[in-house]
Coordinates of C-alpha atoms in Angstrom, one line a residue:
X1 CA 10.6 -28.5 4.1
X2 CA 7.2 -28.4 6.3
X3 CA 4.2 -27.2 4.1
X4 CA 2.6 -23.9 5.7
X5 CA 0.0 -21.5 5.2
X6 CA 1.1 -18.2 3.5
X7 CA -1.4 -15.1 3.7
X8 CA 0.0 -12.4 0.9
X9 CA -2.1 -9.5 1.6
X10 CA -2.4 -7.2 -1.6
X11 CA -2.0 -10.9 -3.6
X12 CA -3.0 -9.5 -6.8
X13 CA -0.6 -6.9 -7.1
X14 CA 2.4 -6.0 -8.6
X15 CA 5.6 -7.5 -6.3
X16 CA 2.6 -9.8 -4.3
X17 CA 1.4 -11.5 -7.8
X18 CA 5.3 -12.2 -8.8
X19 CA 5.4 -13.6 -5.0
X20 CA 2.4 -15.8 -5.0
X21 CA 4.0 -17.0 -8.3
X22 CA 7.2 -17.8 -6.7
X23 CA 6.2 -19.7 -4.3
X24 CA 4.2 -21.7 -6.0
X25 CA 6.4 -22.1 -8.2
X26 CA 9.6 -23.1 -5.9
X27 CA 7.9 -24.5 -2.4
X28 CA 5.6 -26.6 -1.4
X29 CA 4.0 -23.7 0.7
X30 CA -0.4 -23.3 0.1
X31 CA -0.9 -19.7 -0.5
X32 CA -4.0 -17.7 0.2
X33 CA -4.0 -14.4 -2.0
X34 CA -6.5 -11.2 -0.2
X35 CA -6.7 -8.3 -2.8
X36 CA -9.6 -5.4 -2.5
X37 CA -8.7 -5.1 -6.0
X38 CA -8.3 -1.4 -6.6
X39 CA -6.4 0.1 -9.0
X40 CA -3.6 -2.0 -8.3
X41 CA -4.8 -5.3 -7.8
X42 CA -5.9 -7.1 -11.1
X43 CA -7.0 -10.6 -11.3
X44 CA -5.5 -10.5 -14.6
X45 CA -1.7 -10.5 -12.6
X46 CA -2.8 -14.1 -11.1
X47 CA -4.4 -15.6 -14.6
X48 CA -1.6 -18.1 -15.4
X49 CA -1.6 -19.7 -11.5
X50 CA -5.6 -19.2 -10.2
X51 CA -5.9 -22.7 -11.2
X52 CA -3.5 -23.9 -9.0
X53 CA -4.2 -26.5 -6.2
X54 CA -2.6 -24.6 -3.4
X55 CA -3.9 -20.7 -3.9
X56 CA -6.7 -19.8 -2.8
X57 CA -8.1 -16.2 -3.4
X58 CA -10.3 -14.2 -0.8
X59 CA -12.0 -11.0 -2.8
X60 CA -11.3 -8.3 0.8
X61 CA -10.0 -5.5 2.2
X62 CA -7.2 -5.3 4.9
X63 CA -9.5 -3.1 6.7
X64 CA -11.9 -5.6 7.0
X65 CA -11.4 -6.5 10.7
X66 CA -14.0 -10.0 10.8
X67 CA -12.6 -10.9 7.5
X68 CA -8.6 -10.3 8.4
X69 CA -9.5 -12.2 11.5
X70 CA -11.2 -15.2 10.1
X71 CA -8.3 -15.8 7.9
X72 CA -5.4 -15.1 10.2
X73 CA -6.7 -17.9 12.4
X74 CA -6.0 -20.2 9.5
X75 CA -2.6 -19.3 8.3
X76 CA 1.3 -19.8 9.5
X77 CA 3.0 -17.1 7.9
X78 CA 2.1 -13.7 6.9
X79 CA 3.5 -11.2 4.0
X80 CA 2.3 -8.1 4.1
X81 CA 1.8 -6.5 0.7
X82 CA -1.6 -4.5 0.8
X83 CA -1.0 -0.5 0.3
X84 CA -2.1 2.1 -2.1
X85 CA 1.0 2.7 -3.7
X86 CA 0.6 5.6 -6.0
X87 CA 2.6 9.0 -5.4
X88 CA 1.2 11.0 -7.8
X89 CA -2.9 10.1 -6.2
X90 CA -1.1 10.7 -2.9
X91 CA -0.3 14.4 -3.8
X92 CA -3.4 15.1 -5.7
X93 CA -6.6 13.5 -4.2
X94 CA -4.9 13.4 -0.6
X95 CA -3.7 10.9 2.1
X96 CA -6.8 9.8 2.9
X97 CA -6.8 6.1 1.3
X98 CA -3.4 5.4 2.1
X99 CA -3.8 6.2 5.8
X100 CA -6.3 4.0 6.0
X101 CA -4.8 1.0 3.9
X102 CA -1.2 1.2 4.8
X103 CA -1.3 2.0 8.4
X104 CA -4.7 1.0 9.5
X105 CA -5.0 -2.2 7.6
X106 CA -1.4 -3.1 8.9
X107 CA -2.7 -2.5 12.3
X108 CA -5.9 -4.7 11.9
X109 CA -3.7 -7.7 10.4
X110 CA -0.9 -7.2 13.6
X111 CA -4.3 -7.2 16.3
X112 CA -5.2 -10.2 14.7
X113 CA -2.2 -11.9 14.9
X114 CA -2.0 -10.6 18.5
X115 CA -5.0 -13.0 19.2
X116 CA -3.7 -15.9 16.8
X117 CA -0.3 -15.8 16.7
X118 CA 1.5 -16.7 13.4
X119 CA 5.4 -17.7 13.2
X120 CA 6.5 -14.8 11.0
X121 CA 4.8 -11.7 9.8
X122 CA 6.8 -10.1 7.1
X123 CA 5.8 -6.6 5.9
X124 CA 6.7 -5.1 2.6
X125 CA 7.8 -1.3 3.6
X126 CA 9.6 0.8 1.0
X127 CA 13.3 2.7 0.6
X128 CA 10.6 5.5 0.3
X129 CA 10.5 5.9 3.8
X130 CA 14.1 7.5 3.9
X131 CA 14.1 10.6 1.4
X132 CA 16.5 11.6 -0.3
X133 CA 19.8 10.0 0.7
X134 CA 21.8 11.8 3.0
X135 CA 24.7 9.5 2.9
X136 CA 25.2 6.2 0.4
X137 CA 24.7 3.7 0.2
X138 CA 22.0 4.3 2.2
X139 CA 21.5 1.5 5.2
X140 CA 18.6 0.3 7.5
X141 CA 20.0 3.2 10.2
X142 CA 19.3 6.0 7.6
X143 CA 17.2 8.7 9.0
X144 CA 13.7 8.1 7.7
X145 CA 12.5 11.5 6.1
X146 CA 9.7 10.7 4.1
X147 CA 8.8 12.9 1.2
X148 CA 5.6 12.0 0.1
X149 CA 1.9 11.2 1.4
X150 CA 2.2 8.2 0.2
X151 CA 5.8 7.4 1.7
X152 CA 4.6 8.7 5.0
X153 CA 1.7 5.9 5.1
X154 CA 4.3 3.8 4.8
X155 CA 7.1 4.8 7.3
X156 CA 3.8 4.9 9.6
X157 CA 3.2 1.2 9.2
X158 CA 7.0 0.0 9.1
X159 CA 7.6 1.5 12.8
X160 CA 3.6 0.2 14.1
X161 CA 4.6 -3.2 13.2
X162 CA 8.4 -3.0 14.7
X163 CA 6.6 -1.2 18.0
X164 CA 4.9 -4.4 18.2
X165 CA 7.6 -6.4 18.0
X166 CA 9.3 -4.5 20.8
X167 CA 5.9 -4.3 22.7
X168 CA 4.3 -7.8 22.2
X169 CA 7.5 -10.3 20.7
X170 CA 5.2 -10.5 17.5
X171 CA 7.6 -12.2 14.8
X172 CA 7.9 -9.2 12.8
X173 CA 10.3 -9.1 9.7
X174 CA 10.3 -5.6 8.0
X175 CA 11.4 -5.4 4.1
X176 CA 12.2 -1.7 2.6
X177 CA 12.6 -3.0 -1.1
X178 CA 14.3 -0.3 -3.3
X179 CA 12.2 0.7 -6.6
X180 CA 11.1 -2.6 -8.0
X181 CA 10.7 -2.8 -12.1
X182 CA 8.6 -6.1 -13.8
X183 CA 6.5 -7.8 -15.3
X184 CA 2.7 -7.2 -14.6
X185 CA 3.6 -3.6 -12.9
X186 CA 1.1 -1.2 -13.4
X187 CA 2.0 1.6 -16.3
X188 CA 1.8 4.6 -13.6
X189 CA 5.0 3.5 -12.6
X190 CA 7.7 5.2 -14.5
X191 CA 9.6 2.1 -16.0
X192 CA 6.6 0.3 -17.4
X193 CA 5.1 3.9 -18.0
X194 CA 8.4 4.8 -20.3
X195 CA 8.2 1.2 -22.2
X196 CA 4.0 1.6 -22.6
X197 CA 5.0 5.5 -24.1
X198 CA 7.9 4.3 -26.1
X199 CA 5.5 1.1 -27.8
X200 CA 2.7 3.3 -28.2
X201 CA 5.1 6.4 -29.8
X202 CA 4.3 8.6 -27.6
X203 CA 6.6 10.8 -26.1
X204 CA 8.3 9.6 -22.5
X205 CA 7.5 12.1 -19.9
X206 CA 10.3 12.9 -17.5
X207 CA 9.8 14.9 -14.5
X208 CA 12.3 17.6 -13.9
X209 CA 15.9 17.2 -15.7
X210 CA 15.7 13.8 -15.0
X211 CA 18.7 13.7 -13.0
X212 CA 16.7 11.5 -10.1
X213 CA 18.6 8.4 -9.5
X214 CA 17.3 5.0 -8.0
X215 CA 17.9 1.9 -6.7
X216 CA 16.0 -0.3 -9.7
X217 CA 15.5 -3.9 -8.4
X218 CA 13.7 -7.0 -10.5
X219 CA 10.7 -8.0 -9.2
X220 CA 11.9 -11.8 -9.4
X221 CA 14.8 -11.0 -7.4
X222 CA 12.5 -9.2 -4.7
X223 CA 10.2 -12.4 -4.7
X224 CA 13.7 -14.3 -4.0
X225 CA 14.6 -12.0 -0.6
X226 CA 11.0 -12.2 0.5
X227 CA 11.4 -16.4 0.1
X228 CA 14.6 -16.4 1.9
X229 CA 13.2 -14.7 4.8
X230 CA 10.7 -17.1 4.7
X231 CA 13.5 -19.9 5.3
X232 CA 15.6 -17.7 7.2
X233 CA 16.2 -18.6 11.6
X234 CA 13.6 -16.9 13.4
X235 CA 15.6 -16.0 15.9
X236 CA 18.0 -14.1 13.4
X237 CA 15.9 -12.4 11.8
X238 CA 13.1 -11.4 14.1
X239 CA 12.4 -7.5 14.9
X240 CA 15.1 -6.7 11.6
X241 CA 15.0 -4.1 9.3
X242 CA 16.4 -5.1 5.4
X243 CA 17.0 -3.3 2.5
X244 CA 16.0 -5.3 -0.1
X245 CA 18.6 -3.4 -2.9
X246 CA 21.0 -4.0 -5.7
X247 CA 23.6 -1.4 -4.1
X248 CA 23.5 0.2 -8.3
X249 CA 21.6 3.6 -8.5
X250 CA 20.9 4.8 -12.4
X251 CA 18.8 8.2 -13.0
X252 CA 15.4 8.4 -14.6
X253 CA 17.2 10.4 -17.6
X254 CA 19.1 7.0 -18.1
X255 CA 16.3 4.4 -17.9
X256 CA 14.4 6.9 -20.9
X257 CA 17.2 7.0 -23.1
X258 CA 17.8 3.2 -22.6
X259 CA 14.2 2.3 -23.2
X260 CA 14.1 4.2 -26.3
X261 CA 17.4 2.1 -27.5
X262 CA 15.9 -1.5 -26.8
X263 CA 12.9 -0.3 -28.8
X264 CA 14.8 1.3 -31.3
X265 CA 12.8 4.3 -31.1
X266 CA 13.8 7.6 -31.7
X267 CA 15.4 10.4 -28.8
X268 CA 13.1 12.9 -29.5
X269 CA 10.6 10.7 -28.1
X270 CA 12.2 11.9 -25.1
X271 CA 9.9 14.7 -22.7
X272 CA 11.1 17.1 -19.9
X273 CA 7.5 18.3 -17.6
X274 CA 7.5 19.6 -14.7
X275 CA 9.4 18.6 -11.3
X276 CA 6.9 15.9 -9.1
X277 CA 6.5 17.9 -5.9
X278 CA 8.2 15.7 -2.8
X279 CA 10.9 14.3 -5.4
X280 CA 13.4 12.2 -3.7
X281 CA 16.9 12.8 -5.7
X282 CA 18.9 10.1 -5.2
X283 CA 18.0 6.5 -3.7
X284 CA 20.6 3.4 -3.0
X285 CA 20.7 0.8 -0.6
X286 CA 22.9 -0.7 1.3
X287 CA 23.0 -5.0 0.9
X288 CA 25.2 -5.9 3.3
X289 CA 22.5 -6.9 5.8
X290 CA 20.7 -8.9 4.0
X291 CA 23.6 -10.7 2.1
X292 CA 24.6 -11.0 5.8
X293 CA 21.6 -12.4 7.0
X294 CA 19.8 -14.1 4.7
X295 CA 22.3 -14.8 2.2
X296 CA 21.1 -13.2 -0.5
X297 CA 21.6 -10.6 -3.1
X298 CA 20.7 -9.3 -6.1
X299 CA 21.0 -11.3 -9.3
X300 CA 19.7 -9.5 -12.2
X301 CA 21.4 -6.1 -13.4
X302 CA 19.3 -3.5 -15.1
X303 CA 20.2 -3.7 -18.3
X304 CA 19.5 -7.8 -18.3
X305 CA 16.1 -6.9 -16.1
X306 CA 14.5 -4.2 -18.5
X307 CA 15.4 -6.4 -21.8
X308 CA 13.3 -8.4 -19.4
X309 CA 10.6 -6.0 -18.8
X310 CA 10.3 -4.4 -22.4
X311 CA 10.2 -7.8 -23.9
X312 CA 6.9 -8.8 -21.1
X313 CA 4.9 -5.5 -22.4
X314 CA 5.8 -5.8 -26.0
X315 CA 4.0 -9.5 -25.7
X316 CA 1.5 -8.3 -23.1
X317 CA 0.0 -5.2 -24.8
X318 CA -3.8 -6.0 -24.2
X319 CA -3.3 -6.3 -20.7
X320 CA -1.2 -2.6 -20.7
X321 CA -3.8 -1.5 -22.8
X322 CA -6.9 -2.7 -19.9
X323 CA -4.5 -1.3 -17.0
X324 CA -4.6 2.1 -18.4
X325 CA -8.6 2.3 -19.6
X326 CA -9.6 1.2 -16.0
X327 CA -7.3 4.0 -14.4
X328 CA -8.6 6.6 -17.4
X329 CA -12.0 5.5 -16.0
X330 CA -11.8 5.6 -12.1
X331 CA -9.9 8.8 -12.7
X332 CA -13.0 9.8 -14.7
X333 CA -15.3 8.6 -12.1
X334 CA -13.8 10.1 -9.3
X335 CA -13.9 13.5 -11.0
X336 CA -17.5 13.3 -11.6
X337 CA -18.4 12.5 -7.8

């Protein structure tokens, strides 16, 4: 396998640290990691590999045209990972951020690579992008009816880069990963959020009934698809859309009640508040196209991958513990401004 240059944008992030880790891990690839390090992007998700002798870390923003073009003229490869990803922040405090992040920044890296041309830009979309499911399992042909600032940002950026693909033959491979779960995910998210509640005996808030189902997919798994692109023909795989899914969808009610029984924590930890406004009901994706494509599917069920999880955060509790004071703090911060 020849060595190349990988450029993970949002490198410090949830599914992007588990990537960088990956590939390190599994390939002789060099890896150069670009976080802004909001919210989102810790260095803390990166500790155990900084060291390494092929990562290198660049402290910037997508945004950052002269920096994002300076880079891309040194890579091979890129994966797009960079976004502000949190739903809830894109109700309340607006779409302001994640317009300019997920669809601007995406456009500033596809410029670049307009100029220096790269043999594969991969970018991490989302199953957000299609709403509720109006047929399942839902495929890459699904209507895409976003339901949510945030998921808007990011149907925006998923057709920029295929238009130039159609427009300029850029080498553009577009991911829509289904709800990933994991280690090093940040407790806003509503699996790590359940297992933080449940350790901490507090109760679990569900939004609604809880009857919202999803697609749950472990992060290592996701790393996996995002690798075998990587080693996938060009020519097969250019200007596709995948779902990167387990084909299994099991409702937010479930995950709560399944939590509290790895734990051994009591039901009544269990709390109904009310309905998130935008909620998607039902989410599950299709795998035949990647399996197809790339070969690959899904290894981990959910049961296996949140034993998984839970066990991570019940060994990890300072760094759970940091995630949540800095968000208490910006969230502090930003109300004082």
């Amino acid at each position: 396998m020849t060595r190349k240059r990988i450029l993970v944008t949002g490198g410090a992030g949830f599914i992007s640290s588990n990537v960088v880790r990956h590939l390190l891990a599994t390939s002789p690839h060099e890896v150069v990691s670009l976080d802004a390090l909001t919210y989102a992007g810790n260095m803390d998700n990166l500790t155990d590999v900084l060291g390494h002798e092929r990562l290198s870390f660049v402290h910037g923003d997508v945004r950052d045209r002269d920096l994002v073009g300076d880079i891309v003229r040194e890579v091979d490869v890129i994966v797009n990972a960079a976004a502000e990803s949190h739903v809830e922040k894109s109700i309340v405090d607006g779409a302001r951020e994640f317009v300019t992040t997920n669809v601007e920044g995406t456009q500033i890296l596809l410029d670049a690579v307009r100029r220096d041309p790269v043999e594969r830009f991969v970018l991490i979309s989302s199953s957000e992008v299609y709403g509720t499911a109006e047929r399942d399992p839902m495929d890459e042909e699904h209507p895409l009816n976003p339901r949510s600032p945030y998921a808007a940002t990011k149907a925006g950026a998923d057709r920029l880069a295929y238009s130039y693909f159609v427009t300029y033959d850029l080498p553009i491979v577009i991911l829509r990963p289904f709800n990933n779960y994991g280690p090093f995910q940040h407790p806003e998210k509503v699996v790590p959020r359940f297992v933080c509640q449940a350790l901490a005996d507090r109760p679990l808030t569900i939004h609604g009934d809880g009857h919202a189902t999803r697609d749950w997919l472990y992060v290592e798994d996701t790393a996996e698809a995002i690798d075998a692109v990587l080693a996938a023909d060009a020519e097969a795989v250019a200007g596709e859309v995948l779902n990167v899914a387990t084909g299994v969808d099991v409702s937010v009610s479930q995950i709560a009640a399944m939590v509290l029984d790895v734990l051994g924590k009591p039901a009544t930890l269990k709390e109904h508040v009310p309905e998130r406004p935008g909620q998607v009901h039902r989410h599950i994706g299709s795998t035949e196209k990647a399996e197809r494509l790339l070969g690959w599917r899904a290894r981990t069920s959910f049961e296996e991958g949140l034993e998984r999880t839970v066990a991570w955060y019940k060994q990890n509790r300072l760094w759970w513990e940091a995630a949540l004071r800095a968000e208490s703090t910006a969230s502090e911060s930003a109300s004082l401004s």
